[in-house]
PDB file of N, CA and C in Angstrom:
ATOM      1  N   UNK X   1     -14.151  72.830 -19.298  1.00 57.00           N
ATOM      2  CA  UNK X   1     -13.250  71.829 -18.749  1.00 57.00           C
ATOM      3  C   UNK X   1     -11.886  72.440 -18.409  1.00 57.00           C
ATOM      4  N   UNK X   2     -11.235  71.396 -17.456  1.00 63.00           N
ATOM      5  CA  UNK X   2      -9.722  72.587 -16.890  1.00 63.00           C
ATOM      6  C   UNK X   2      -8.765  72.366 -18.592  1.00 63.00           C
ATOM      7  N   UNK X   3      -9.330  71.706 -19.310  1.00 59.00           N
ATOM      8  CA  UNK X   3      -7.780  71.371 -20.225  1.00 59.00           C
ATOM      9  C   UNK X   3      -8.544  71.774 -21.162  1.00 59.00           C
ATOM     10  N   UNK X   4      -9.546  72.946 -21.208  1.00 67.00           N
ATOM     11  CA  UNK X   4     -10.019  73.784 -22.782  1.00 67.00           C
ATOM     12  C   UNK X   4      -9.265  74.404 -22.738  1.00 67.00           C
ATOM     13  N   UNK X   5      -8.477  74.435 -24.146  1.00 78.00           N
ATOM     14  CA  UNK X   5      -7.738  75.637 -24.940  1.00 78.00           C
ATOM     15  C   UNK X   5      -6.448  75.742 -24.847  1.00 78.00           C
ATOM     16  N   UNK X   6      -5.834  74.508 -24.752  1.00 84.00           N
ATOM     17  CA  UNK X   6      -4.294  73.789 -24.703  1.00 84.00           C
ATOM     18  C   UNK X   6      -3.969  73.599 -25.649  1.00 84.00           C
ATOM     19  N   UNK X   7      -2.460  73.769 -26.388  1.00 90.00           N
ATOM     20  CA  UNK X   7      -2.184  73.147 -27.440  1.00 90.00           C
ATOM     21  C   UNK X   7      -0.861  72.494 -26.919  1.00 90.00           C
ATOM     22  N   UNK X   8      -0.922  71.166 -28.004  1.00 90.00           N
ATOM     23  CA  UNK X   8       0.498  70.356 -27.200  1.00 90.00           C
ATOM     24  C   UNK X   8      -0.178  69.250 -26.627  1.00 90.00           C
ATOM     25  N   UNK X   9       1.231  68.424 -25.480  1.00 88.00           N
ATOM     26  CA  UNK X   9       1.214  68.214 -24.542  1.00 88.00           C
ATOM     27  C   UNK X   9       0.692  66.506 -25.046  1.00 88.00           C
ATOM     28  N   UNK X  10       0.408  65.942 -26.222  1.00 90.00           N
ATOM     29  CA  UNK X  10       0.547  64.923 -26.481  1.00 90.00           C
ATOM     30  C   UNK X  10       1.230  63.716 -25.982  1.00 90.00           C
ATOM     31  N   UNK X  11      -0.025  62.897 -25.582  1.00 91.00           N
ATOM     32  CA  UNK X  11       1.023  61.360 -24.698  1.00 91.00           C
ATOM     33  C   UNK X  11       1.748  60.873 -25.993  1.00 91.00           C
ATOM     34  N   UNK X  12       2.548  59.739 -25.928  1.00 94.00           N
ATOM     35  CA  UNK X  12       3.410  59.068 -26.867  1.00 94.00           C
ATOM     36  C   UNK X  12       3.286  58.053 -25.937  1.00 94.00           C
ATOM     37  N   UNK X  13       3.538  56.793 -26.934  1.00 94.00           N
ATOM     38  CA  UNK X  13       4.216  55.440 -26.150  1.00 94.00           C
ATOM     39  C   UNK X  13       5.296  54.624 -26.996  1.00 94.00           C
ATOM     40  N   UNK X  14       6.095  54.117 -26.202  1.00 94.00           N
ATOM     41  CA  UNK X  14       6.859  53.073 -27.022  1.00 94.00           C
ATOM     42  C   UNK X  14       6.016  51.657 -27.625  1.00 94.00           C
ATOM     43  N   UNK X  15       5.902  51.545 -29.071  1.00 91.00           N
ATOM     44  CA  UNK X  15       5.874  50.085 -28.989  1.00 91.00           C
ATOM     45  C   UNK X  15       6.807  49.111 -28.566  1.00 91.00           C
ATOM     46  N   UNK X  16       6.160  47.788 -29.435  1.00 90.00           N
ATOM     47  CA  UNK X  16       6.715  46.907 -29.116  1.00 90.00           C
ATOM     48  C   UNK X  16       8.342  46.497 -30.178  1.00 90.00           C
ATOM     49  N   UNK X  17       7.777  47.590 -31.237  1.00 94.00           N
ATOM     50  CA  UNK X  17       8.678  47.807 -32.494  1.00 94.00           C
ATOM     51  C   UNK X  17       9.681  49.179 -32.382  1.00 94.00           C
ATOM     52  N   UNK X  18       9.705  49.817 -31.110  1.00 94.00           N
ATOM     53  CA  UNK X  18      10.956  51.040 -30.746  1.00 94.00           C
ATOM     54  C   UNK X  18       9.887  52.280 -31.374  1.00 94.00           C
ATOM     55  N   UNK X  19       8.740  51.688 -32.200  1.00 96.00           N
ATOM     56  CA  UNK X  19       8.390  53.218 -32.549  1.00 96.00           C
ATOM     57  C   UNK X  19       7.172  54.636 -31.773  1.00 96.00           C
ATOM     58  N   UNK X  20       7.572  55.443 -31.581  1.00 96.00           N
ATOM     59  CA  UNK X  20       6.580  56.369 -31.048  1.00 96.00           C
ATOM     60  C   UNK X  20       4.847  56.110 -31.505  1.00 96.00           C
ATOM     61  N   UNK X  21       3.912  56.277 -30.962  1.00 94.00           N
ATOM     62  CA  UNK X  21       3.013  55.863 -31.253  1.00 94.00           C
ATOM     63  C   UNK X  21       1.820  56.720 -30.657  1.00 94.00           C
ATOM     64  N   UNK X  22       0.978  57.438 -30.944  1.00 92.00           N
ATOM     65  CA  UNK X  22      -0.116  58.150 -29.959  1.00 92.00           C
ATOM     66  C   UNK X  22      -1.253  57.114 -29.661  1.00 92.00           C
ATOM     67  N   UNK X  23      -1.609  56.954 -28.030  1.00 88.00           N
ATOM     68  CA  UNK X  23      -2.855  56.275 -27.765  1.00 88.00           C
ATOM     69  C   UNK X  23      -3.833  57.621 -28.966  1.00 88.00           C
ATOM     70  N   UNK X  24      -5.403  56.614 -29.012  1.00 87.00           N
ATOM     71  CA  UNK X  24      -6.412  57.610 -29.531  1.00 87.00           C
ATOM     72  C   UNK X  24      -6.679  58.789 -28.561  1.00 87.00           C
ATOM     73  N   UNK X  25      -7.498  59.906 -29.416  1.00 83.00           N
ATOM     74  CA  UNK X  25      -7.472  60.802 -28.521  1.00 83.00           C
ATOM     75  C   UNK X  25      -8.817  60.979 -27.309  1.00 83.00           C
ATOM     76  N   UNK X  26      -8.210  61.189 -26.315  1.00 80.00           N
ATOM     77  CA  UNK X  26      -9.208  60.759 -25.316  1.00 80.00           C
ATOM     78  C   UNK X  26     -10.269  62.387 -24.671  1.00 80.00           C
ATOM     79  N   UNK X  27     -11.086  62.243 -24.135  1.00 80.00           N
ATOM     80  CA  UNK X  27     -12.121  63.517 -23.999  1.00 80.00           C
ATOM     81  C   UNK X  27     -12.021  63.402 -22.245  1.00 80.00           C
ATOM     82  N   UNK X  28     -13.126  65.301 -22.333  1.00 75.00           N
ATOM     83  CA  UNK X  28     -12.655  65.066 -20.845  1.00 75.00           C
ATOM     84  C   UNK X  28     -13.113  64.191 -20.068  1.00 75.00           C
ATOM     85  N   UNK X  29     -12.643  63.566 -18.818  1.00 80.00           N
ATOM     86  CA  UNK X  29     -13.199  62.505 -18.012  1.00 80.00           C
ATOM     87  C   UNK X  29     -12.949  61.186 -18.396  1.00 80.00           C
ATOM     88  N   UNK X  30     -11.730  60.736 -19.716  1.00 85.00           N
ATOM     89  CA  UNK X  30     -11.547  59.676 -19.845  1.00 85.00           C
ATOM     90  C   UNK X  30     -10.501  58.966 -19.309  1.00 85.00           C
ATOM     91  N   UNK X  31      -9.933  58.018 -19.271  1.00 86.00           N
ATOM     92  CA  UNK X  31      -8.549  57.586 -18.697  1.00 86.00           C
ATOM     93  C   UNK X  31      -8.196  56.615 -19.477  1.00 86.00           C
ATOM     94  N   UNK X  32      -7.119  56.358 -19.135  1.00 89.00           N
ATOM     95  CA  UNK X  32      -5.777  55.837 -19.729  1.00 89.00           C
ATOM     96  C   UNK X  32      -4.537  55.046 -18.832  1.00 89.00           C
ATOM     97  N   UNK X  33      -4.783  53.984 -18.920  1.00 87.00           N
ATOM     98  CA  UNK X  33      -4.246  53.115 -17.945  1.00 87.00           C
ATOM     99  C   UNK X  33      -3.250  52.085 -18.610  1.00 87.00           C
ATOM    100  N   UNK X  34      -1.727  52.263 -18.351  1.00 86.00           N
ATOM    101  CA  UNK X  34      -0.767  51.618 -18.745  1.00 86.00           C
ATOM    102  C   UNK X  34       0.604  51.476 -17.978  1.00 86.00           C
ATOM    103  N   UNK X  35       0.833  50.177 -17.838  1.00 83.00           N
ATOM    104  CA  UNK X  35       2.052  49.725 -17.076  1.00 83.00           C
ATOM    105  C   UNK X  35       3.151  51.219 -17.452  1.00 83.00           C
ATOM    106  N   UNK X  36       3.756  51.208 -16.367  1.00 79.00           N
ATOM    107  CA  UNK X  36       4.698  52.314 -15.916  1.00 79.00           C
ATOM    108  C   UNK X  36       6.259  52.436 -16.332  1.00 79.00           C
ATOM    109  N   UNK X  37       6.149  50.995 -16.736  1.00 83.00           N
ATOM    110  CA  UNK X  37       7.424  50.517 -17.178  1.00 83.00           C
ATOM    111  C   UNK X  37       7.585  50.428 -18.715  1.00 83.00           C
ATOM    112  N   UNK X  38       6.502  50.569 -19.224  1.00 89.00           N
ATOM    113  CA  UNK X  38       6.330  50.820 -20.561  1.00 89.00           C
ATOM    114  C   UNK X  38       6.705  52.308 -21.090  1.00 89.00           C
ATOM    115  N   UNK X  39       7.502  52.503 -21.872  1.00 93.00           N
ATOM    116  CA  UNK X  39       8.288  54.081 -22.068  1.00 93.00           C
ATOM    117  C   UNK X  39       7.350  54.891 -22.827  1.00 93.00           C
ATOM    118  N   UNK X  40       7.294  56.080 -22.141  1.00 94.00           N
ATOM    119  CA  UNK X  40       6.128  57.162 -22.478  1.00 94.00           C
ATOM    120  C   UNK X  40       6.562  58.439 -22.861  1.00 94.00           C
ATOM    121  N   UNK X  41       6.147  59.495 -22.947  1.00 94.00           N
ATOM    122  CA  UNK X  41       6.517  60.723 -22.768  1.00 94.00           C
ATOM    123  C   UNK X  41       5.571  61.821 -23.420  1.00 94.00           C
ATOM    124  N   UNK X  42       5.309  62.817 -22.936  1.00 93.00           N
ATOM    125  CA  UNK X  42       4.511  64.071 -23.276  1.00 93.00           C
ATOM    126  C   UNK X  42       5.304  65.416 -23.845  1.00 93.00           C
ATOM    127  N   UNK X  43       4.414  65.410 -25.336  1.00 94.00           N
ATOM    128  CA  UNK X  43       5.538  66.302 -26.004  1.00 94.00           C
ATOM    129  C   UNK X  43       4.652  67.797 -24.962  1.00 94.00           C
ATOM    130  N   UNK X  44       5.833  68.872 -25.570  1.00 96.00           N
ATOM    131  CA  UNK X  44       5.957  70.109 -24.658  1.00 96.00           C
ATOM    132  C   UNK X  44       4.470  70.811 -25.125  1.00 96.00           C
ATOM    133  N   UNK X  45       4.008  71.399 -24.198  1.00 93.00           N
ATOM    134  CA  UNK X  45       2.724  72.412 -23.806  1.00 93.00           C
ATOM    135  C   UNK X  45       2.936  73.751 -24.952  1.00 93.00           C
ATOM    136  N   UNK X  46       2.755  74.042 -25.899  1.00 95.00           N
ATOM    137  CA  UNK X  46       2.349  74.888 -26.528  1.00 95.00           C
ATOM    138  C   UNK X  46       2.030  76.402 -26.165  1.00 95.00           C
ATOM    139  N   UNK X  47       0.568  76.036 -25.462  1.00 93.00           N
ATOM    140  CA  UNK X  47      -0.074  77.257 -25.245  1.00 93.00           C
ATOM    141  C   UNK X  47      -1.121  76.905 -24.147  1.00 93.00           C
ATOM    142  N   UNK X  48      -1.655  77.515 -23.102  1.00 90.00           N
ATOM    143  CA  UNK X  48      -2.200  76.907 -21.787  1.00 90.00           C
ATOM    144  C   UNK X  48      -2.099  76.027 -20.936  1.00 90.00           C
ATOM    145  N   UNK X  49      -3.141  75.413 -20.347  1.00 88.00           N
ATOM    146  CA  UNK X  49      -1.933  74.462 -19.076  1.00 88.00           C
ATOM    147  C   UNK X  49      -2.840  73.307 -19.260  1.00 88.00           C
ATOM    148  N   UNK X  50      -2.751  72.236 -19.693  1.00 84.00           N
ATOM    149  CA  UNK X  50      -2.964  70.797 -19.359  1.00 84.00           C
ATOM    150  C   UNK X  50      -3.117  70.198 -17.629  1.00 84.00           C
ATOM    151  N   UNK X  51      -4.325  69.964 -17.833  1.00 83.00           N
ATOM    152  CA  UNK X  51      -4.181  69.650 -16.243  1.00 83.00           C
ATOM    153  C   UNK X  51      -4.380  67.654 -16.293  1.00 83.00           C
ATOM    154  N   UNK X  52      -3.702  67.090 -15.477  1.00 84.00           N
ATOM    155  CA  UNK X  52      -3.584  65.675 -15.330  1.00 84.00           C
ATOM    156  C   UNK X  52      -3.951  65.314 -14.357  1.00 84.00           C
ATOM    157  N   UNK X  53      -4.753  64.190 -13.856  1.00 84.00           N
ATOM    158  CA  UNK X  53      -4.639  63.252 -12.605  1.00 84.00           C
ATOM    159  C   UNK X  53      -3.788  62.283 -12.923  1.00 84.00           C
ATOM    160  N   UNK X  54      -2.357  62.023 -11.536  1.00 86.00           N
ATOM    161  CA  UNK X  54      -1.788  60.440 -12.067  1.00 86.00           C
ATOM    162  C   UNK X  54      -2.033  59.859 -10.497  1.00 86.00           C
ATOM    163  N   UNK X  55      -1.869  58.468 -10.871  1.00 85.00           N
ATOM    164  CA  UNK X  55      -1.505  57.870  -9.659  1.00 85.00           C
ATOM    165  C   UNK X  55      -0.861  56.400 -10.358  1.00 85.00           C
ATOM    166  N   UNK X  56      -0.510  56.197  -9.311  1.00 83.00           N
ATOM    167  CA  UNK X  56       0.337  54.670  -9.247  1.00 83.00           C
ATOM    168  C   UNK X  56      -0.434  53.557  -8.705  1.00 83.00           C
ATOM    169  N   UNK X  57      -0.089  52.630  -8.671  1.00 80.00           N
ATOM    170  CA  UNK X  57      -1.354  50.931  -8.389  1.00 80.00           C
ATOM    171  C   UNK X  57       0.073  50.120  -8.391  1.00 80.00           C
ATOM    172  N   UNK X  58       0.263  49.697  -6.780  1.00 76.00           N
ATOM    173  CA  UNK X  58       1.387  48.341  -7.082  1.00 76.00           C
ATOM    174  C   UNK X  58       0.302  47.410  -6.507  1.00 76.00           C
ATOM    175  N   UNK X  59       1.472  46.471  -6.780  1.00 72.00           N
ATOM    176  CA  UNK X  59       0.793  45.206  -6.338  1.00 72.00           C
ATOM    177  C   UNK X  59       2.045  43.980  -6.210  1.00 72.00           C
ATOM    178  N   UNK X  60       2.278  43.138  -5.221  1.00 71.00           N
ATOM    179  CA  UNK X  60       3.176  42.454  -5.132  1.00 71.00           C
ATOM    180  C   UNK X  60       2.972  40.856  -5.833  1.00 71.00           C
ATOM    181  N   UNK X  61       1.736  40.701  -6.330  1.00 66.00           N
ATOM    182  CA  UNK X  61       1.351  39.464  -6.568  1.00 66.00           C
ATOM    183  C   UNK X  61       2.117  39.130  -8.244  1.00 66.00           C
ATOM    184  N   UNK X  62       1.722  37.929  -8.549  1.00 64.00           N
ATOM    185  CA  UNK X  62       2.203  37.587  -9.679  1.00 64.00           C
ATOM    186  C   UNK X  62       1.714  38.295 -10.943  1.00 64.00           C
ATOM    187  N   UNK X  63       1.932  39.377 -12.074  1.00 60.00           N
ATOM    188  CA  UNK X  63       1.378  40.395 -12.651  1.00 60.00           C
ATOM    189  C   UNK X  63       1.028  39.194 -14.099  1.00 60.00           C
ATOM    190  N   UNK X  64       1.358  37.879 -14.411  1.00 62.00           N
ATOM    191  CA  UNK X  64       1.293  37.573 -15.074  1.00 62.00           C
ATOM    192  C   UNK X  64       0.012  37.592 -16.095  1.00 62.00           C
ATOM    193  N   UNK X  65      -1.238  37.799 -15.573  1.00 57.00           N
ATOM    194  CA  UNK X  65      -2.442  38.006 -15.788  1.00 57.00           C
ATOM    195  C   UNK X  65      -2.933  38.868 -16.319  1.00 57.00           C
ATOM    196  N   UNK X  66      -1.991  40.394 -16.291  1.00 56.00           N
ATOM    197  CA  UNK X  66      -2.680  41.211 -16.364  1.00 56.00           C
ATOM    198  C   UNK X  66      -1.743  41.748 -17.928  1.00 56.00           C
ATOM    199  N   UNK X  67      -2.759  41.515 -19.056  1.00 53.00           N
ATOM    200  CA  UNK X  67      -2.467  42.387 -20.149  1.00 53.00           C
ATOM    201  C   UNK X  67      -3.245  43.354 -21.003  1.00 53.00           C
TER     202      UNK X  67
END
């Protein structure tokens, strides 16, 4: 896989309580889908290179629905 033999590079999220939090850990080919506006961050790469797909999804409609 492109992301064998990385160390690091851990997602984080904000809760709803200010505290750092790791989603579970995900394998290759899985995803991870979370509002953008929700505060994130990836601690630093260690050792090899982490490879990512991102993309973005707007939508102008009413988001109320979607949790």
């Amino acid at each position: 896989p492109l992301t064998a033999g990385h160390e690091g590079g851990q997602l984080r999220l904000r809760d709803a309580n200010g505290n750092w939090t790791s989603p579970p850990t995900l394998n290759p080919g899985d995803a991870l889908m979370f509002g953008s506006s929700l505060e994130h961050e990836v601690l630093p790469i260690t050792r090899g290179t982490r490879w990512v797909l991102l993309f973005w999804a707007y939508t102008n409609h009413d988001q109320r629905w979607i949790r």
